Short mmCIF file of C-alpha atoms in Angstrom, two decimals:
data_model
loop_
_atom_site.label_atom_id
_atom_site.label_comp_id
_atom_site.label_asym_id
_atom_site.label_seq_id
_atom_site.Cartn_x
_atom_site.Cartn_y
_atom_site.Cartn_z
CA MET A 1 -27.41 23.34 20.84
CA ARG A 2 -26.38 27.32 20.80
CA LEU A 3 -25.90 28.14 16.93
CA GLU A 4 -22.76 28.74 18.40
CA ASP A 5 -22.05 25.71 19.06
CA LYS A 6 -23.11 24.71 15.73
CA GLN A 7 -20.91 27.15 13.88
CA GLU A 8 -17.76 25.87 15.34
CA LYS A 9 -19.04 22.20 14.51
CA ASP A 10 -19.80 22.78 10.86
CA LYS A 11 -16.31 25.26 10.96
CA ASP A 12 -14.48 22.14 12.40
CA LEU A 13 -15.73 19.50 10.41
CA MET A 14 -14.89 22.02 6.88
CA LYS A 15 -11.43 22.17 8.07
CA LYS A 16 -12.04 18.04 8.15
CA ARG A 17 -12.74 17.94 4.54
CA MET A 18 -10.49 20.46 3.22
CA LEU A 19 -7.97 18.37 5.10
CA ALA A 20 -8.46 15.56 3.45
CA LEU A 21 -9.13 16.70 0.70
CA ILE A 22 -5.79 17.99 0.09
CA CYS A 23 -4.36 15.36 2.14
CA LEU A 24 -6.26 13.37 -1.38
CA ILE A 25 -4.24 15.42 -3.91
CA MET A 26 -1.21 15.37 -2.38
CA CYS A 27 -1.11 11.84 -2.67
CA TRP A 28 -2.36 12.41 -6.27
CA SER A 29 0.94 14.49 -6.33
CA ILE A 30 3.67 12.63 -5.35
CA TYR A 31 2.77 9.51 -7.28
CA ALA A 32 2.52 11.27 -11.01
CA ALA A 33 5.56 13.05 -9.41
CA THR A 34 7.60 10.29 -8.81
CA LYS A 35 6.19 8.31 -12.31
CA THR A 36 6.99 11.12 -13.89
CA GLU A 37 11.56 11.71 -12.58
CA ASN A 38 11.54 7.54 -12.95
CA GLU A 39 10.22 7.02 -16.34
CA GLY A 40 13.30 5.76 -17.73
CA SER A 41 15.40 4.85 -15.07
CA ALA A 42 17.49 1.43 -15.06
CA PRO A 43 17.07 -1.01 -13.62
CA LYS A 44 14.00 -2.47 -15.78
CA GLN A 45 13.07 -5.61 -17.11
CA MET A 46 9.73 -6.15 -18.24
CA SER A 47 8.22 -9.33 -17.10
CA GLU A 48 6.90 -11.97 -20.03
CA ASP A 49 3.50 -11.94 -17.07
CA VAL A 50 1.79 -8.90 -18.70
CA ARG A 51 -0.91 -9.12 -16.15
CA VAL A 52 1.72 -7.81 -13.04
CA PRO A 53 4.57 -6.19 -15.18
CA GLN A 54 7.46 -6.23 -13.01
CA LYS A 55 10.75 -3.91 -12.86
CA ILE A 56 13.44 -6.11 -11.28
CA SER A 57 17.47 -5.28 -9.58
CA GLY A 58 19.93 -6.55 -7.47
CA ASN A 59 20.90 -9.68 -7.15
CA PRO A 60 18.82 -12.57 -9.60
CA LEU A 61 20.67 -15.52 -7.99
CA SER A 62 20.52 -14.85 -4.55
CA ALA A 63 18.41 -16.94 -2.40
CA HIS A 64 16.29 -13.71 -0.70
CA ARG A 65 14.02 -12.50 -3.00
CA VAL A 66 11.36 -9.12 -2.15
CA ILE A 67 8.47 -8.79 -3.63
CA PHE A 68 7.62 -4.57 -3.57
CA ILE A 69 3.55 -4.23 -3.90
CA HIS A 70 2.31 -0.49 -4.46
CA GLY A 71 -0.98 0.83 -3.11
CA SER A 72 -3.34 2.99 -4.45
CA PRO A 73 -3.02 4.79 -6.87
CA GLY A 74 0.44 4.03 -7.84
CA SER A 75 2.82 1.65 -9.81
CA LYS A 76 5.73 -0.40 -9.14
CA GLU A 77 8.12 3.70 -10.09
CA ALA A 78 7.00 3.76 -6.44
CA TYR A 79 9.68 1.68 -5.49
CA ASP A 80 13.16 2.96 -7.34
CA ASP A 81 14.94 4.26 -4.26
CA TYR A 82 14.56 0.38 -2.62
CA LEU A 83 15.61 -0.77 -5.92
CA ASN A 84 18.47 1.25 -7.14
CA HIS A 85 19.79 1.30 -3.57
CA PRO A 86 23.12 0.39 -3.54
CA SER A 87 23.07 -1.18 0.21
CA LEU A 88 19.98 -3.63 -1.23
CA GLN A 89 21.55 -4.94 -4.09
CA GLN A 90 22.93 -8.44 -2.93
CA ILE A 91 19.59 -9.03 -2.96
CA GLU A 92 16.95 -10.10 -5.40
CA LEU A 93 14.53 -6.38 -6.04
CA VAL A 94 10.92 -6.79 -7.58
CA SER A 95 7.95 -4.73 -7.74
CA VAL A 96 5.50 -4.99 -9.80
CA ASP A 97 2.45 -2.98 -10.80
CA ARG A 98 -0.82 -4.12 -9.30
CA LEU A 99 -3.80 -5.21 -12.19
CA GLY A 100 -4.87 -1.87 -13.10
CA PHE A 101 -1.58 0.20 -12.63
CA GLY A 102 1.05 1.24 -14.35
CA GLN A 103 1.61 -0.95 -16.88
CA SER A 104 -0.86 -3.53 -16.32
CA SER A 105 -2.51 -3.94 -19.08
CA MET A 106 -5.99 -5.58 -17.33
CA PRO A 107 -9.02 -3.77 -15.67
CA VAL A 108 -8.65 -2.31 -12.12
CA GLU A 109 -9.31 -5.42 -9.79
CA THR A 110 -10.92 -3.99 -6.29
CA SER A 111 -10.88 -7.67 -5.19
CA LEU A 112 -7.92 -7.76 -2.30
CA LYS A 113 -7.80 -11.80 -2.59
CA LYS A 114 -8.09 -11.56 -6.62
CA GLN A 115 -5.08 -9.34 -6.77
CA ALA A 116 -2.60 -11.61 -4.27
CA GLU A 117 -3.78 -14.54 -6.54
CA SER A 118 -2.12 -12.26 -9.48
CA LEU A 119 0.89 -12.27 -7.82
CA LEU A 120 1.16 -16.66 -6.93
CA PRO A 121 3.13 -17.19 -9.35
CA LEU A 122 6.41 -14.19 -8.33
CA LEU A 123 6.34 -17.32 -4.99
CA GLN A 124 9.91 -20.25 -6.24
CA ASP A 125 10.32 -22.48 -3.32
CA ASN A 126 14.18 -21.79 -3.82
CA LYS A 127 13.91 -18.37 -2.71
CA ASN A 128 13.77 -16.60 0.82
CA THR A 129 10.67 -13.98 0.70
CA LEU A 130 9.99 -10.37 1.93
CA LEU A 131 6.52 -8.85 1.21
CA VAL A 132 7.22 -5.05 1.69
CA GLY A 133 3.55 -3.02 0.92
CA HIS A 134 2.76 -0.14 1.49
CA SER A 135 -0.87 1.88 1.81
CA LEU A 136 -3.43 -0.90 -0.09
CA GLY A 137 0.04 -2.45 -0.82
CA GLY A 138 -0.29 -3.53 2.57
CA PRO A 139 -3.14 -5.55 2.39
CA ILE A 140 -2.84 -7.06 -0.58
CA ALA A 141 0.35 -8.72 0.94
CA LEU A 142 -0.77 -10.14 3.95
CA GLN A 143 -3.97 -11.66 1.80
CA LEU A 144 -0.64 -12.91 -0.57
CA ALA A 145 0.40 -15.06 3.04
CA LEU A 146 -2.29 -15.73 3.83
CA LEU A 147 -2.72 -18.08 0.51
CA ALA A 148 0.66 -18.97 0.41
CA PRO A 149 2.53 -19.17 3.84
CA GLU A 150 4.68 -21.68 2.69
CA HIS A 151 6.01 -19.48 0.67
CA VAL A 152 6.72 -16.35 2.51
CA ASP A 153 8.91 -15.78 4.84
CA SER A 154 8.30 -12.61 5.80
CA LEU A 155 5.84 -9.25 5.96
CA LEU A 156 6.45 -5.70 6.53
CA LEU A 157 4.18 -3.45 5.76
CA ILE A 158 4.00 -0.09 5.85
CA ALA A 159 0.89 2.23 6.38
CA SER A 160 -1.47 -0.17 6.16
CA ALA A 161 -5.55 0.00 5.84
CA PHE A 162 -6.81 -2.97 7.98
CA ASP A 163 -9.62 -1.81 10.06
CA PRO A 164 -12.53 -2.27 7.88
CA LYS A 165 -14.26 0.70 10.29
CA LEU A 166 -11.75 3.29 9.34
CA GLU A 167 -11.52 2.96 5.54
CA SER A 168 -15.79 3.08 4.63
CA PRO A 169 -15.71 5.37 2.00
CA LYS A 170 -15.30 9.53 2.83
CA TRP A 171 -16.85 12.25 1.16
CA TYR A 172 -14.86 13.20 -1.63
CA ASN A 173 -14.80 9.29 -2.49
CA TYR A 174 -18.28 9.24 -3.30
CA ILE A 175 -17.64 12.72 -5.42
CA ALA A 176 -15.60 10.79 -7.24
CA ASP A 177 -17.31 8.10 -8.27
CA THR A 178 -20.56 10.19 -9.95
CA LEU A 179 -20.25 10.97 -13.76
CA LEU A 180 -19.07 14.25 -13.90
CA ALA A 181 -16.12 12.76 -11.99
CA THR A 182 -14.92 11.28 -14.28
CA TRP A 183 -14.70 13.94 -16.96
CA LEU A 184 -12.03 15.71 -14.11
CA VAL A 185 -10.57 13.73 -12.67
CA PRO A 186 -7.19 11.50 -13.73
CA ASP A 187 -7.74 7.57 -15.15
CA ASP A 188 -5.86 6.46 -12.13
CA MET A 189 -7.27 8.72 -9.26
CA LEU A 190 -10.77 6.93 -11.01
CA ARG A 191 -9.38 3.35 -10.69
CA SER A 192 -7.94 4.38 -6.99
CA ASN A 193 -11.98 5.58 -6.28
CA ALA A 194 -13.26 2.37 -7.41
CA GLU A 195 -11.00 0.30 -4.99
CA MET A 196 -11.71 2.74 -2.09
CA MET A 197 -15.02 2.82 -3.02
CA VAL A 198 -15.39 -0.87 -1.64
CA LEU A 199 -12.20 -1.24 0.58
CA ASP A 200 -14.62 -1.63 3.82
CA LYS A 201 -16.19 -4.50 2.66
CA GLU A 202 -13.09 -6.37 0.73
CA LEU A 203 -11.27 -5.99 4.51
CA GLU A 204 -13.20 -7.65 6.26
CA MET A 205 -13.24 -10.59 4.42
CA LEU A 206 -9.72 -10.50 5.09
CA ALA A 207 -10.02 -9.79 8.76
CA ALA A 208 -12.61 -12.46 8.84
CA GLN A 209 -9.32 -14.43 8.03
CA ASN A 210 -7.37 -17.03 10.54
CA TRP A 211 -3.98 -14.36 10.69
CA ALA A 212 -2.80 -16.24 13.56
CA SER A 213 -2.12 -19.18 11.19
CA LEU A 214 0.79 -16.55 10.11
CA THR A 215 3.88 -17.29 11.74
CA MET A 216 6.67 -15.80 10.05
CA PRO A 217 8.17 -12.27 11.16
CA ILE A 218 6.21 -9.37 10.25
CA VAL A 219 6.73 -5.55 11.38
CA LEU A 220 4.56 -3.09 10.97
CA VAL A 221 5.61 0.29 10.25
CA HIS A 222 2.62 3.47 10.11
CA GLY A 223 3.14 6.74 10.97
CA ALA A 224 1.48 8.39 13.89
CA ASP A 225 0.55 11.93 12.17
CA ASP A 226 -0.65 9.25 9.16
CA GLU A 227 -3.43 11.42 7.59
CA LEU A 228 -4.61 8.65 5.20
CA ALA A 229 -4.90 6.25 6.21
CA ASP A 230 -5.27 5.87 10.13
CA PRO A 231 -2.80 4.76 12.93
CA GLY A 232 -5.70 3.02 13.91
CA ASN A 233 -5.14 0.67 11.71
CA ALA A 234 -1.80 -0.84 12.64
CA TYR A 235 -3.07 -1.61 16.02
CA PHE A 236 -6.25 -3.55 15.00
CA ALA A 237 -3.60 -5.63 12.74
CA LYS A 238 -1.26 -5.63 15.59
CA GLN A 239 -4.38 -7.55 17.82
CA ARG A 240 -4.65 -9.93 15.04
CA LEU A 241 -1.47 -10.64 14.55
CA PRO A 242 0.01 -11.00 18.50
CA ASN A 243 4.09 -12.36 17.22
CA ALA A 244 4.00 -8.72 15.24
CA SER A 245 6.35 -6.38 15.39
CA LEU A 246 4.66 -2.82 15.03
CA LYS A 247 6.26 0.52 14.80
CA MET A 248 5.08 3.57 15.35
CA LEU A 249 7.11 6.24 14.03
CA ASN A 250 6.24 9.85 15.75
CA ASN A 251 6.24 12.77 12.98
CA GLU A 252 5.88 10.75 10.02
CA GLY A 253 2.86 10.05 7.66
CA HIS A 254 1.27 8.28 4.84
CA PHE A 255 4.14 8.97 3.27
CA VAL A 256 6.87 7.20 5.42
CA LEU A 257 7.94 5.42 1.92
CA TRP A 258 9.39 8.19 0.32
CA GLN A 259 10.27 10.45 2.87
CA ASN A 260 12.08 7.98 5.62
CA ILE A 261 13.94 5.51 3.11
CA PRO A 262 16.92 4.87 5.58
CA LEU A 263 15.22 3.86 7.63
CA LEU A 264 13.14 1.98 5.50
CA VAL A 265 16.14 0.13 4.11
CA ASN A 266 17.15 -0.54 7.02
CA GLU A 267 14.17 -2.91 8.22
CA ILE A 268 14.43 -4.53 4.49
CA LYS A 269 18.61 -5.15 5.78
CA ALA A 270 17.15 -6.77 9.31
CA MET A 271 14.23 -9.04 8.33
CA ILE A 272 16.34 -10.45 5.17
CA GLU A 273 18.91 -11.00 7.97
CA ILE A 274 16.30 -13.20 10.11
CA HIS A 275 16.91 -16.47 7.57
#
């Protein structure tokens, strides 16, 4: 390889690493801002189950329940714009803190299956339930549906990670996994990094299950410009969920959950009207 070619290759590699680091910082910044801005915002109603703190809105008497599952890092406040959205108030809306995040008193749980199992008590016989998962919340929602398909009526999976080959630990995950990082990196990011370090192995176990057994309506939404969860994840899921609807959005990235709320609110309303 010529010296000029090697130098150009090194520059490209450095650019990619810097972009990944910037995206990671942006993810943390948006999460932290969302968490701060929404502290004290109504409505709030905590579950008696301290393992899975909840924030509830809408109509508790509705036959339809939407359960929102956040990504990594994250908290139930990530979905405040949806819990407070005027056009969704006729539905029961439930946002949860995953194990190890938000107001959860439990340590971080890197097992997708155990995360999903913690949400099983939220599924009820008398409710048509839509699971909404963003980022890491997507595979957890899918796992929950695989555990209890008779209690899950539809799935909306947004900017989610599914392909083990696309979700192996990145260079910055290894840095954040060092002893030095524990002194420099916020606790929520350290817990998130613990999930990222084993995510590929967890996704391998998820992929080994029979996704074709899921016959309920499923919509996959992904931004074509997503720098954190490769858009290839959506195509991977579509191959295993042939009846799912895939919506690849141009000019949208990983933060579509917050940047295109009207689009996703319409998706929720359309899926609820299916029943």
